[in-house]
């Protein structure tokens, strides 16, 4: 997606050669027009599947997931990182974050995920794919079908990209980063 790559080139900041800071349009301040286009791009790619729910993990996946769900005309469900006291019956999984070097807990109410669901998973970043593995475990437990995985920024030089492909999922990444270094961002498919 050209426009997204342009945003990343103009606004992204490389930190430690491994982390890309995109606080101006995705991770803190959010650009609604860009999110709308991102949602439309995912819709155009995945519309061949019988998707009835778009799923993400809070927080930064919510904006692109919501825009995509609006295109499909289906609900968006965000998996929570804390267990609210009001959530009594839920699916749970553990996720290890290499970026943050800690394990966190994710959960979703059984009310919102079932064997009747055909899921499109959307997330803002793909690094090592650990968040996706947690979501996959939850979907397996709920007997829901994952029809595809949509990623806004895929750090293809880390392990997540290949992990998801090797598992046979249809992966659509709107920006694929080959490397981050002192010269900036290098995309896998320079356009
Ligand atoms: P993984 O799921 O692919 O293994 O990624 P990892 O656990 O390493 O990532 C943990 C958190 O860091 C995730 O956000 C992920 O989106 C984010 N992240 C990973 N690489 C980058 C990066 O290069 N830049 C930025 N800005 N974020 C990155 P999170 O903690 O769940 O945050 P949020 O969604 O609550 O905002």
mmCIF file of C-alpha atoms and ligand atoms in Angstrom:
data_model
loop_
_atom_site.group_PDB
_atom_site.id
_atom_site.type_symbol
_atom_site.label_atom_id
_atom_site.label_comp_id
_atom_site.label_asym_id
_atom_site.label_seq_id
_atom_site.Cartn_x
_atom_site.Cartn_y
_atom_site.Cartn_z
ATOM 1 C CA UNK A 1 0.000 0.000 0.000
ATOM 2 C CA UNK A 2 1.832 3.039 -1.331
ATOM 3 C CA UNK A 3 0.212 5.624 0.899
ATOM 4 C CA UNK A 4 1.052 3.671 4.051
ATOM 5 C CA UNK A 5 4.686 3.279 2.983
ATOM 6 C CA UNK A 6 4.807 7.012 2.329
ATOM 7 C CA UNK A 7 3.430 7.724 5.833
ATOM 8 C CA UNK A 8 6.011 5.371 7.334
ATOM 9 C CA UNK A 9 8.876 6.972 5.379
ATOM 10 C CA UNK A 10 7.779 10.493 6.304
ATOM 11 C CA UNK A 11 6.728 9.972 9.925
ATOM 12 C CA UNK A 12 8.312 6.739 11.199
ATOM 13 C CA UNK A 13 11.274 6.816 13.554
ATOM 14 C CA UNK A 14 13.664 3.885 13.824
ATOM 15 C CA UNK A 15 14.607 2.972 17.383
ATOM 16 C CA UNK A 16 17.469 0.522 18.136
ATOM 17 C CA UNK A 17 17.420 -0.870 14.594
ATOM 18 C CA UNK A 18 14.477 -3.092 15.506
ATOM 19 C CA UNK A 19 11.547 -0.927 16.555
ATOM 20 C CA UNK A 20 9.641 1.469 14.333
ATOM 21 C CA UNK A 21 7.852 4.312 16.106
ATOM 22 C CA UNK A 22 4.684 5.373 14.317
ATOM 23 C CA UNK A 23 2.966 7.333 17.060
ATOM 24 C CA UNK A 24 1.792 10.081 14.723
ATOM 25 C CA UNK A 25 -0.721 7.953 12.795
ATOM 26 C CA UNK A 26 -1.128 4.477 14.332
ATOM 27 C CA UNK A 27 0.072 3.861 17.884
ATOM 28 C CA UNK A 28 -0.887 7.024 19.751
ATOM 29 C CA UNK A 29 -2.417 9.659 17.482
ATOM 30 C CA UNK A 30 -4.527 7.872 14.854
ATOM 31 C CA UNK A 31 -5.171 9.084 11.297
ATOM 32 C CA UNK A 32 -8.809 8.219 10.463
ATOM 33 C CA UNK A 33 -8.487 8.717 6.673
ATOM 34 C CA UNK A 34 -5.488 6.389 6.546
ATOM 35 C CA UNK A 35 -7.266 3.835 8.780
ATOM 36 C CA UNK A 36 -10.268 3.932 6.426
ATOM 37 C CA UNK A 37 -8.035 3.133 3.445
ATOM 38 C CA UNK A 38 -6.308 0.387 5.411
ATOM 39 C CA UNK A 39 -9.715 -1.123 6.236
ATOM 40 C CA UNK A 40 -10.725 -0.986 2.565
ATOM 41 C CA UNK A 41 -7.469 -2.648 1.468
ATOM 42 C CA UNK A 42 -8.003 -5.531 3.880
ATOM 43 C CA UNK A 43 -11.629 -5.819 2.751
ATOM 44 C CA UNK A 44 -10.634 -6.002 -0.924
ATOM 45 C CA UNK A 45 -8.084 -8.706 -0.209
ATOM 46 C CA UNK A 46 -10.217 -10.872 2.117
ATOM 47 C CA UNK A 47 -13.733 -10.373 0.703
ATOM 48 C CA UNK A 48 -13.552 -13.799 -0.986
ATOM 49 C CA UNK A 49 -13.832 -15.414 2.469
ATOM 50 C CA UNK A 50 -17.072 -15.860 4.466
ATOM 51 C CA UNK A 51 -15.878 -13.559 7.276
ATOM 52 C CA UNK A 52 -18.469 -12.776 9.938
ATOM 53 C CA UNK A 53 -16.175 -11.258 12.584
ATOM 54 C CA UNK A 54 -13.001 -9.180 12.634
ATOM 55 C CA UNK A 55 -10.812 -9.878 15.664
ATOM 56 C CA UNK A 56 -7.865 -7.948 17.078
ATOM 57 C CA UNK A 57 -6.008 -7.471 20.373
ATOM 58 C CA UNK A 58 -6.267 -4.192 22.229
ATOM 59 C CA UNK A 59 -5.000 -1.492 21.874
ATOM 60 C CA UNK A 60 -3.500 -0.435 18.558
ATOM 61 C CA UNK A 61 -5.178 -3.104 16.438
ATOM 62 C CA UNK A 62 -8.594 -1.641 17.191
ATOM 63 C CA UNK A 63 -8.533 1.277 14.721
ATOM 64 C CA UNK A 64 -7.642 -0.714 11.575
ATOM 65 C CA UNK A 65 -9.813 -3.666 12.685
ATOM 66 C CA UNK A 66 -12.854 -1.444 13.182
ATOM 67 C CA UNK A 67 -12.476 0.198 9.770
ATOM 68 C CA UNK A 68 -12.153 -3.222 8.159
ATOM 69 C CA UNK A 69 -15.174 -4.594 10.035
ATOM 70 C CA UNK A 70 -17.195 -1.598 8.818
ATOM 71 C CA UNK A 71 -16.376 -2.556 5.204
ATOM 72 C CA UNK A 72 -17.525 -6.148 5.820
ATOM 73 C CA UNK A 73 -20.569 -4.954 7.784
ATOM 74 C CA UNK A 74 -19.686 -7.347 10.633
ATOM 75 C CA UNK A 75 -18.791 -6.874 14.320
ATOM 76 C CA UNK A 76 -15.243 -6.218 15.488
ATOM 77 C CA UNK A 77 -14.144 -8.022 18.659
ATOM 78 C CA UNK A 78 -11.042 -6.941 20.524
ATOM 79 C CA UNK A 79 -9.353 -9.482 22.747
ATOM 80 C CA UNK A 80 -8.541 -7.976 26.130
ATOM 81 C CA UNK A 81 -5.188 -7.864 27.881
ATOM 82 C CA UNK A 82 -6.704 -7.790 31.340
ATOM 83 C CA UNK A 83 -9.592 -9.836 32.673
ATOM 84 C CA UNK A 84 -12.401 -7.465 33.618
ATOM 85 C CA UNK A 85 -14.324 -8.378 36.780
ATOM 86 C CA UNK A 86 -17.479 -8.397 34.645
ATOM 87 C CA UNK A 87 -16.140 -11.191 32.392
ATOM 88 C CA UNK A 88 -17.212 -14.495 33.914
ATOM 89 C CA UNK A 89 -16.917 -17.062 31.140
ATOM 90 C CA UNK A 90 -13.940 -16.513 28.855
ATOM 91 C CA UNK A 91 -11.264 -18.090 26.673
ATOM 92 C CA UNK A 92 -7.723 -17.339 27.828
ATOM 93 C CA UNK A 93 -4.170 -17.565 26.457
ATOM 94 C CA UNK A 94 -0.666 -16.501 27.444
ATOM 95 C CA UNK A 95 1.433 -14.389 25.062
ATOM 96 C CA UNK A 96 5.169 -13.808 25.354
ATOM 97 C CA UNK A 97 6.290 -10.465 23.987
ATOM 98 C CA UNK A 98 9.903 -10.456 22.761
ATOM 99 C CA UNK A 99 9.654 -6.706 22.235
ATOM 100 C CA UNK A 100 8.667 -6.127 25.847
ATOM 101 C CA UNK A 101 10.335 -9.261 27.290
ATOM 102 C CA UNK A 102 7.306 -10.216 29.334
ATOM 103 C CA UNK A 103 4.379 -12.603 29.265
ATOM 104 C CA UNK A 104 0.875 -11.228 29.285
ATOM 105 C CA UNK A 105 -2.551 -12.734 29.491
ATOM 106 C CA UNK A 106 -5.263 -12.313 26.839
ATOM 107 C CA UNK A 107 -8.928 -13.158 27.152
ATOM 108 C CA UNK A 108 -12.211 -12.910 25.298
ATOM 109 C CA UNK A 109 -15.714 -13.601 26.504
ATOM 110 C CA UNK A 110 -17.178 -16.900 25.247
ATOM 111 C CA UNK A 111 -20.213 -14.853 24.239
ATOM 112 C CA UNK A 112 -18.273 -13.321 21.332
ATOM 113 C CA UNK A 113 -16.411 -16.283 19.829
ATOM 114 C CA UNK A 114 -17.871 -19.631 18.797
ATOM 115 C CA UNK A 115 -17.687 -22.495 16.308
ATOM 116 C CA UNK A 116 -19.959 -20.498 13.979
ATOM 117 C CA UNK A 117 -17.358 -17.767 13.560
ATOM 118 C CA UNK A 118 -15.162 -17.180 10.512
ATOM 119 C CA UNK A 119 -12.488 -14.826 11.737
ATOM 120 C CA UNK A 120 -10.266 -12.260 10.100
ATOM 121 C CA UNK A 121 -7.466 -11.379 12.528
ATOM 122 C CA UNK A 122 -6.090 -7.851 12.148
ATOM 123 C CA UNK A 123 -3.139 -6.317 13.992
ATOM 124 C CA UNK A 124 -1.039 -3.169 13.756
ATOM 125 C CA UNK A 125 2.404 -4.836 13.894
ATOM 126 C CA UNK A 126 3.760 -8.299 13.212
ATOM 127 C CA UNK A 127 7.111 -8.998 14.893
ATOM 128 C CA UNK A 128 7.612 -12.528 16.218
ATOM 129 C CA UNK A 129 4.014 -13.617 15.793
ATOM 130 C CA UNK A 130 3.493 -14.436 19.461
ATOM 131 C CA UNK A 131 0.289 -12.412 19.714
ATOM 132 C CA UNK A 132 -1.109 -14.348 16.765
ATOM 133 C CA UNK A 133 -0.241 -17.693 18.402
ATOM 134 C CA UNK A 134 -2.248 -16.640 21.460
ATOM 135 C CA UNK A 135 -5.208 -15.705 19.271
ATOM 136 C CA UNK A 136 -4.883 -18.982 17.359
ATOM 137 C CA UNK A 137 -5.035 -20.923 20.649
ATOM 138 C CA UNK A 138 -8.154 -19.061 21.696
ATOM 139 C CA UNK A 139 -9.811 -19.668 18.303
ATOM 140 C CA UNK A 140 -8.951 -23.374 18.479
ATOM 141 C CA UNK A 141 -10.558 -23.607 21.903
ATOM 142 C CA UNK A 142 -13.646 -21.775 20.636
ATOM 143 C CA UNK A 143 -13.613 -23.934 17.442
ATOM 144 C CA UNK A 144 -13.748 -20.721 15.396
ATOM 145 C CA UNK A 145 -12.156 -20.693 11.927
ATOM 146 C CA UNK A 146 -9.366 -18.240 11.132
ATOM 147 C CA UNK A 147 -9.870 -17.308 7.474
ATOM 148 C CA UNK A 148 -6.993 -14.850 7.227
ATOM 149 C CA UNK A 149 -4.486 -12.570 8.917
ATOM 150 C CA UNK A 150 -4.210 -8.871 8.030
ATOM 151 C CA UNK A 151 -1.202 -6.914 9.272
ATOM 152 C CA UNK A 152 -0.660 -3.184 8.853
ATOM 153 C CA UNK A 153 3.137 -3.164 9.357
ATOM 154 C CA UNK A 154 4.940 -6.483 8.972
ATOM 155 C CA UNK A 155 8.562 -6.534 10.171
ATOM 156 C CA UNK A 156 9.348 -9.333 7.739
ATOM 157 C CA UNK A 157 12.932 -9.593 9.038
ATOM 158 C CA UNK A 158 11.557 -11.059 12.283
ATOM 159 C CA UNK A 159 10.060 -14.517 12.763
ATOM 160 C CA UNK A 160 6.311 -13.840 12.705
ATOM 161 C CA UNK A 161 5.826 -13.532 8.949
ATOM 162 C CA UNK A 162 7.254 -16.971 8.128
ATOM 163 C CA UNK A 163 5.558 -18.561 11.158
ATOM 164 C CA UNK A 164 2.115 -17.545 9.897
ATOM 165 C CA UNK A 165 2.856 -18.567 6.287
ATOM 166 C CA UNK A 166 4.236 -21.939 7.442
ATOM 167 C CA UNK A 167 1.003 -22.592 9.309
ATOM 168 C CA UNK A 168 -0.848 -22.171 6.006
ATOM 169 C CA UNK A 169 -2.774 -18.989 6.775
ATOM 170 C CA UNK A 170 -3.549 -16.405 4.117
ATOM 171 C CA UNK A 171 -1.487 -13.398 5.259
ATOM 172 C CA UNK A 172 -1.946 -9.915 3.847
ATOM 173 C CA UNK A 173 0.597 -7.330 5.037
ATOM 174 C CA UNK A 174 0.066 -3.789 3.797
ATOM 175 C CA UNK A 175 3.666 -2.692 4.429
ATOM 176 C CA UNK A 176 6.481 -5.203 4.583
ATOM 177 C CA UNK A 177 9.712 -4.028 6.149
ATOM 178 C CA UNK A 178 12.915 -5.752 5.088
ATOM 179 C CA UNK A 179 15.204 -3.838 7.462
ATOM 180 C CA UNK A 180 15.377 -0.924 9.875
ATOM 181 C CA UNK A 181 18.707 0.868 10.265
ATOM 182 C CA UNK A 182 20.367 4.252 10.738
ATOM 183 C CA UNK A 183 19.332 5.169 7.177
ATOM 184 C CA UNK A 184 15.670 4.560 7.932
ATOM 185 C CA UNK A 185 13.111 2.061 6.732
ATOM 186 C CA UNK A 186 13.707 -0.383 3.877
ATOM 187 C CA UNK A 187 10.620 -2.014 2.397
ATOM 188 C CA UNK A 188 10.613 -5.532 1.038
ATOM 189 C CA UNK A 189 8.816 -4.499 -2.134
ATOM 190 C CA UNK A 190 10.028 -0.994 -2.939
ATOM 191 C CA UNK A 191 7.277 0.679 -5.019
HETATM 192 P P1 LIG B 1 4.586 -10.379 18.231
HETATM 193 O O1 LIG B 1 3.213 -10.535 18.782
HETATM 194 O O2 LIG B 1 4.595 -10.266 16.724
HETATM 195 O O3 LIG B 1 5.510 -11.460 18.731
HETATM 196 O O4 LIG B 1 5.169 -9.004 18.720
HETATM 197 P P2 LIG B 1 5.719 -8.623 20.157
HETATM 198 O O5 LIG B 1 5.038 -9.486 21.183
HETATM 199 O O6 LIG B 1 7.181 -8.606 20.119
HETATM 200 O O7 LIG B 1 5.120 -7.153 20.268
HETATM 201 C C1 LIG B 1 4.650 -6.659 21.467
HETATM 202 C C2 LIG B 1 4.058 -5.311 21.276
HETATM 203 O O8 LIG B 1 4.999 -4.460 20.585
HETATM 204 C C3 LIG B 1 2.809 -5.254 20.437
HETATM 205 O O9 LIG B 1 2.057 -4.126 20.813
HETATM 206 C C4 LIG B 1 3.360 -4.999 19.042
HETATM 207 O O10 LIG B 1 2.378 -4.449 18.194
HETATM 208 C C5 LIG B 1 4.427 -4.016 19.370
HETATM 209 N N1 LIG B 1 5.504 -3.918 18.391
HETATM 210 C C6 LIG B 1 6.298 -4.888 17.916
HETATM 211 N N2 LIG B 1 7.224 -4.369 17.097
HETATM 212 C C7 LIG B 1 6.965 -3.029 17.050
HETATM 213 C C8 LIG B 1 7.568 -1.947 16.372
HETATM 214 O O11 LIG B 1 8.541 -2.079 15.611
HETATM 215 N N3 LIG B 1 7.030 -0.708 16.593
HETATM 216 C C9 LIG B 1 5.953 -0.509 17.399
HETATM 217 N N4 LIG B 1 5.498 0.742 17.529
HETATM 218 N N5 LIG B 1 5.373 -1.512 18.068
HETATM 219 C C10 LIG B 1 5.875 -2.751 17.877
HETATM 220 P P3 LIG B 1 1.304 -3.994 22.171
HETATM 221 O O12 LIG B 1 2.184 -4.075 23.352
HETATM 222 O O13 LIG B 1 0.217 -5.013 22.144
HETATM 223 O O14 LIG B 1 0.798 -2.516 22.092
HETATM 224 P P4 LIG B 1 -0.631 -1.914 21.893
HETATM 225 O O15 LIG B 1 -1.316 -2.664 20.793
HETATM 226 O O16 LIG B 1 -1.330 -2.081 23.201
HETATM 227 O O17 LIG B 1 -0.379 -0.515 21.490
#
